Tab-separated table of C-alpha atoms in Angstrom:
chain	number	residue	atom	x	y	z
A	1	UNK	CA	0.000	0.000	0.000
A	2	UNK	CA	2.796	2.413	0.897
A	3	UNK	CA	4.540	1.712	-2.407
A	4	UNK	CA	1.373	2.404	-4.390
A	5	UNK	CA	0.802	5.673	-2.520
A	6	UNK	CA	4.420	6.750	-3.018
A	7	UNK	CA	4.195	5.902	-6.738
A	8	UNK	CA	0.976	7.935	-7.097
A	9	UNK	CA	2.531	10.925	-5.320
A	10	UNK	CA	5.639	10.772	-7.522
A	11	UNK	CA	3.560	10.568	-10.697
A	12	UNK	CA	1.357	13.461	-9.615
A	13	UNK	CA	4.323	15.619	-8.648
A	14	UNK	CA	6.084	14.805	-11.911
A	15	UNK	CA	3.043	15.840	-13.923
A	16	UNK	CA	2.610	19.068	-11.987
A	17	UNK	CA	6.318	19.844	-12.331
A	18	UNK	CA	6.232	19.252	-16.080
A	19	UNK	CA	3.224	21.537	-16.441
A	20	UNK	CA	4.620	24.587	-14.728
A	21	UNK	CA	3.932	27.917	-16.409
A	22	UNK	CA	6.523	28.109	-19.181
A	23	UNK	CA	9.431	30.472	-18.721
A	24	UNK	CA	11.135	30.719	-22.067
A	25	UNK	CA	10.487	30.024	-25.711
A	26	UNK	CA	7.651	27.564	-26.315
A	27	UNK	CA	8.772	24.777	-28.676
A	28	UNK	CA	5.723	22.508	-28.469
A	29	UNK	CA	2.004	23.249	-28.155
A	30	UNK	CA	-0.517	20.472	-27.514
A	31	UNK	CA	-4.140	21.437	-28.077
A	32	UNK	CA	-7.563	19.891	-28.488
A	33	UNK	CA	-8.464	17.200	-25.966
A	34	UNK	CA	-5.953	18.127	-23.261
A	35	UNK	CA	-6.341	18.599	-19.540
A	36	UNK	CA	-4.666	20.006	-17.543
A	37	UNK	CA	-3.354	22.987	-19.458
A	38	UNK	CA	-0.727	25.522	-18.503
A	39	UNK	CA	-1.518	28.342	-20.922
A	40	UNK	CA	-5.188	29.021	-21.506
A	41	UNK	CA	-6.775	25.996	-23.194
A	42	UNK	CA	-3.513	24.500	-24.424
A	43	UNK	CA	-0.528	22.744	-22.917
A	44	UNK	CA	2.827	24.190	-23.920
A	45	UNK	CA	6.397	23.108	-23.311
A	46	UNK	CA	9.735	24.856	-23.502
A	47	UNK	CA	12.866	22.900	-24.334
A	48	UNK	CA	13.876	23.196	-20.674
A	49	UNK	CA	10.617	21.536	-19.614
A	50	UNK	CA	11.118	18.723	-22.136
A	51	UNK	CA	14.588	18.015	-20.742
A	52	UNK	CA	13.023	17.365	-17.314
A	53	UNK	CA	11.153	14.309	-18.590
A	54	UNK	CA	12.978	10.967	-18.453
A	55	UNK	CA	15.196	10.889	-21.537
A	56	UNK	CA	15.465	7.917	-23.896
A	57	UNK	CA	18.320	7.365	-26.320
A	58	UNK	CA	18.556	4.992	-29.243
A	59	UNK	CA	20.584	4.710	-32.414
A	60	UNK	CA	18.771	3.845	-35.610
A	61	UNK	CA	19.201	3.978	-39.365
A	62	UNK	CA	16.802	6.368	-41.090
A	63	UNK	CA	16.121	7.085	-44.760
A	64	UNK	CA	17.287	10.698	-44.258
A	65	UNK	CA	20.876	10.019	-43.181
A	66	UNK	CA	23.614	7.810	-44.661
A	67	UNK	CA	24.736	6.426	-41.291
A	68	UNK	CA	22.874	5.359	-38.139
A	69	UNK	CA	22.006	8.337	-35.940
A	70	UNK	CA	21.793	8.574	-32.159
A	71	UNK	CA	18.600	10.341	-31.024
A	72	UNK	CA	17.749	11.490	-27.486
A	73	UNK	CA	14.591	12.960	-25.994
A	74	UNK	CA	11.466	12.186	-24.007
A	75	UNK	CA	9.042	9.524	-25.146
A	76	UNK	CA	6.064	11.038	-26.939
A	77	UNK	CA	3.706	9.031	-24.712
A	78	UNK	CA	5.192	10.689	-21.583
A	79	UNK	CA	4.737	14.193	-22.987
A	80	UNK	CA	1.163	13.406	-24.048
A	81	UNK	CA	0.422	11.924	-20.611
A	82	UNK	CA	1.640	15.133	-18.951
A	83	UNK	CA	-0.940	16.974	-21.062
A	84	UNK	CA	-3.631	14.606	-19.805
A	85	UNK	CA	-3.940	12.720	-23.090
A	86	UNK	CA	-5.259	9.184	-22.678
A	87	UNK	CA	-5.992	8.339	-26.301
A	88	UNK	CA	-7.537	9.732	-29.451
A	89	UNK	CA	-6.395	10.748	-32.885
A	90	UNK	CA	-3.059	12.551	-33.116
A	91	UNK	CA	-2.250	15.190	-35.726
A	92	UNK	CA	1.398	16.232	-35.752
A	93	UNK	CA	2.106	19.707	-37.160
A	94	UNK	CA	5.495	21.027	-38.327
A	95	UNK	CA	6.762	24.608	-38.315
A	96	UNK	CA	5.841	24.913	-42.023
A	97	UNK	CA	2.295	23.653	-41.232
A	98	UNK	CA	2.958	20.214	-42.749
A	99	UNK	CA	0.576	17.783	-41.017
A	100	UNK	CA	0.526	14.045	-40.552
A	101	UNK	CA	-1.813	11.704	-38.697
A	102	UNK	CA	-0.562	9.175	-36.165
A	103	UNK	CA	-2.724	6.638	-34.347
A	104	UNK	CA	-2.426	6.757	-30.563
A	105	UNK	CA	-1.631	3.039	-30.659
A	106	UNK	CA	1.813	3.897	-32.078
A	107	UNK	CA	2.867	5.625	-28.846
A	108	UNK	CA	1.670	2.714	-26.718
A	109	UNK	CA	3.123	0.005	-28.957
A	110	UNK	CA	6.526	1.567	-29.745
A	111	UNK	CA	8.927	3.872	-27.879
A	112	UNK	CA	8.261	6.811	-30.217
A	113	UNK	CA	10.789	9.493	-29.408
A	114	UNK	CA	10.332	13.239	-29.351
A	115	UNK	CA	13.981	13.694	-30.287
A	116	UNK	CA	15.630	16.917	-29.190
A	117	UNK	CA	19.239	15.779	-29.638
A	118	UNK	CA	20.894	14.185	-32.632
A	119	UNK	CA	24.300	12.634	-31.948
A	120	UNK	CA	24.302	14.417	-28.559
A	121	UNK	CA	23.733	17.883	-30.075
A	122	UNK	CA	20.585	20.039	-30.150
A	123	UNK	CA	19.006	20.084	-33.596
A	124	UNK	CA	18.622	23.401	-35.369
A	125	UNK	CA	15.704	24.031	-37.702
A	126	UNK	CA	18.086	23.361	-40.598
A	127	UNK	CA	18.898	19.956	-39.026
A	128	UNK	CA	15.214	18.936	-38.695
A	129	UNK	CA	14.862	20.380	-35.196
A	130	UNK	CA	14.219	21.539	-32.712
A	131	UNK	CA	11.954	18.468	-32.298
A	132	UNK	CA	11.836	15.377	-34.502
A	133	UNK	CA	9.439	12.433	-34.045
A	134	UNK	CA	11.504	9.250	-34.463
A	135	UNK	CA	10.617	5.565	-34.272
A	136	UNK	CA	13.187	2.871	-33.351
A	137	UNK	CA	13.254	1.547	-36.924
A	138	UNK	CA	16.061	-0.957	-36.351
A	139	UNK	CA	14.400	-2.622	-33.357
A	140	UNK	CA	11.123	-3.435	-35.129
A	141	UNK	CA	11.265	-4.665	-38.735
A	142	UNK	CA	7.658	-3.583	-39.352
A	143	UNK	CA	8.693	0.060	-38.817
A	144	UNK	CA	10.912	0.103	-41.912
A	145	UNK	CA	8.027	1.177	-44.129
A	146	UNK	CA	6.931	4.446	-45.701
A	147	UNK	CA	3.879	4.432	-43.434
A	148	UNK	CA	6.085	5.007	-40.372
A	149	UNK	CA	8.669	7.163	-42.132
A	150	UNK	CA	5.916	9.623	-43.078
A	151	UNK	CA	4.807	9.817	-39.426
A	152	UNK	CA	8.334	10.829	-38.440
A	153	UNK	CA	7.705	14.517	-38.744
A	154	UNK	CA	10.590	16.892	-38.208
A	155	UNK	CA	10.431	20.502	-37.010
A	156	UNK	CA	7.466	19.443	-34.870
A	157	UNK	CA	5.782	22.454	-33.262
A	158	UNK	CA	2.195	21.402	-32.475
A	159	UNK	CA	0.177	18.331	-31.634
A	160	UNK	CA	-3.592	18.374	-32.080
A	161	UNK	CA	-5.505	15.769	-30.074
A	162	UNK	CA	-9.039	14.733	-31.009
């Protein structure tokens, strides 16, 4: 019982901490079916806030680079959970307003990364940053398809939840 209570307190505190009022440049806005929010009816994150989530790192071959690349960042499912997302349709939106749909089942089935570092360095807009949605292509053969490559949106700036 004590373990369960401690776990619940830690999860609650982590969510509250992640949803502090942003102090800095907002790099990601999640809108639609979100609750709680930290800026009006939306949930926003600065890069500093995203670094406070547990970070995952994996190296994978992608169709955009000649050699395998090491990506680091929070799991997309953790960021969505902090915004109160429990399911629904996901629309990922890039800085240039390019949009792609992703089923919520992808974030529960695979460790989809909200990459903020590439080979241990922050990504500039020119380098597909500051945020890049990346799947662990080399760990799951079924991910080496155009279907998943097209969901790997770079220059991610917004997520619309329905």
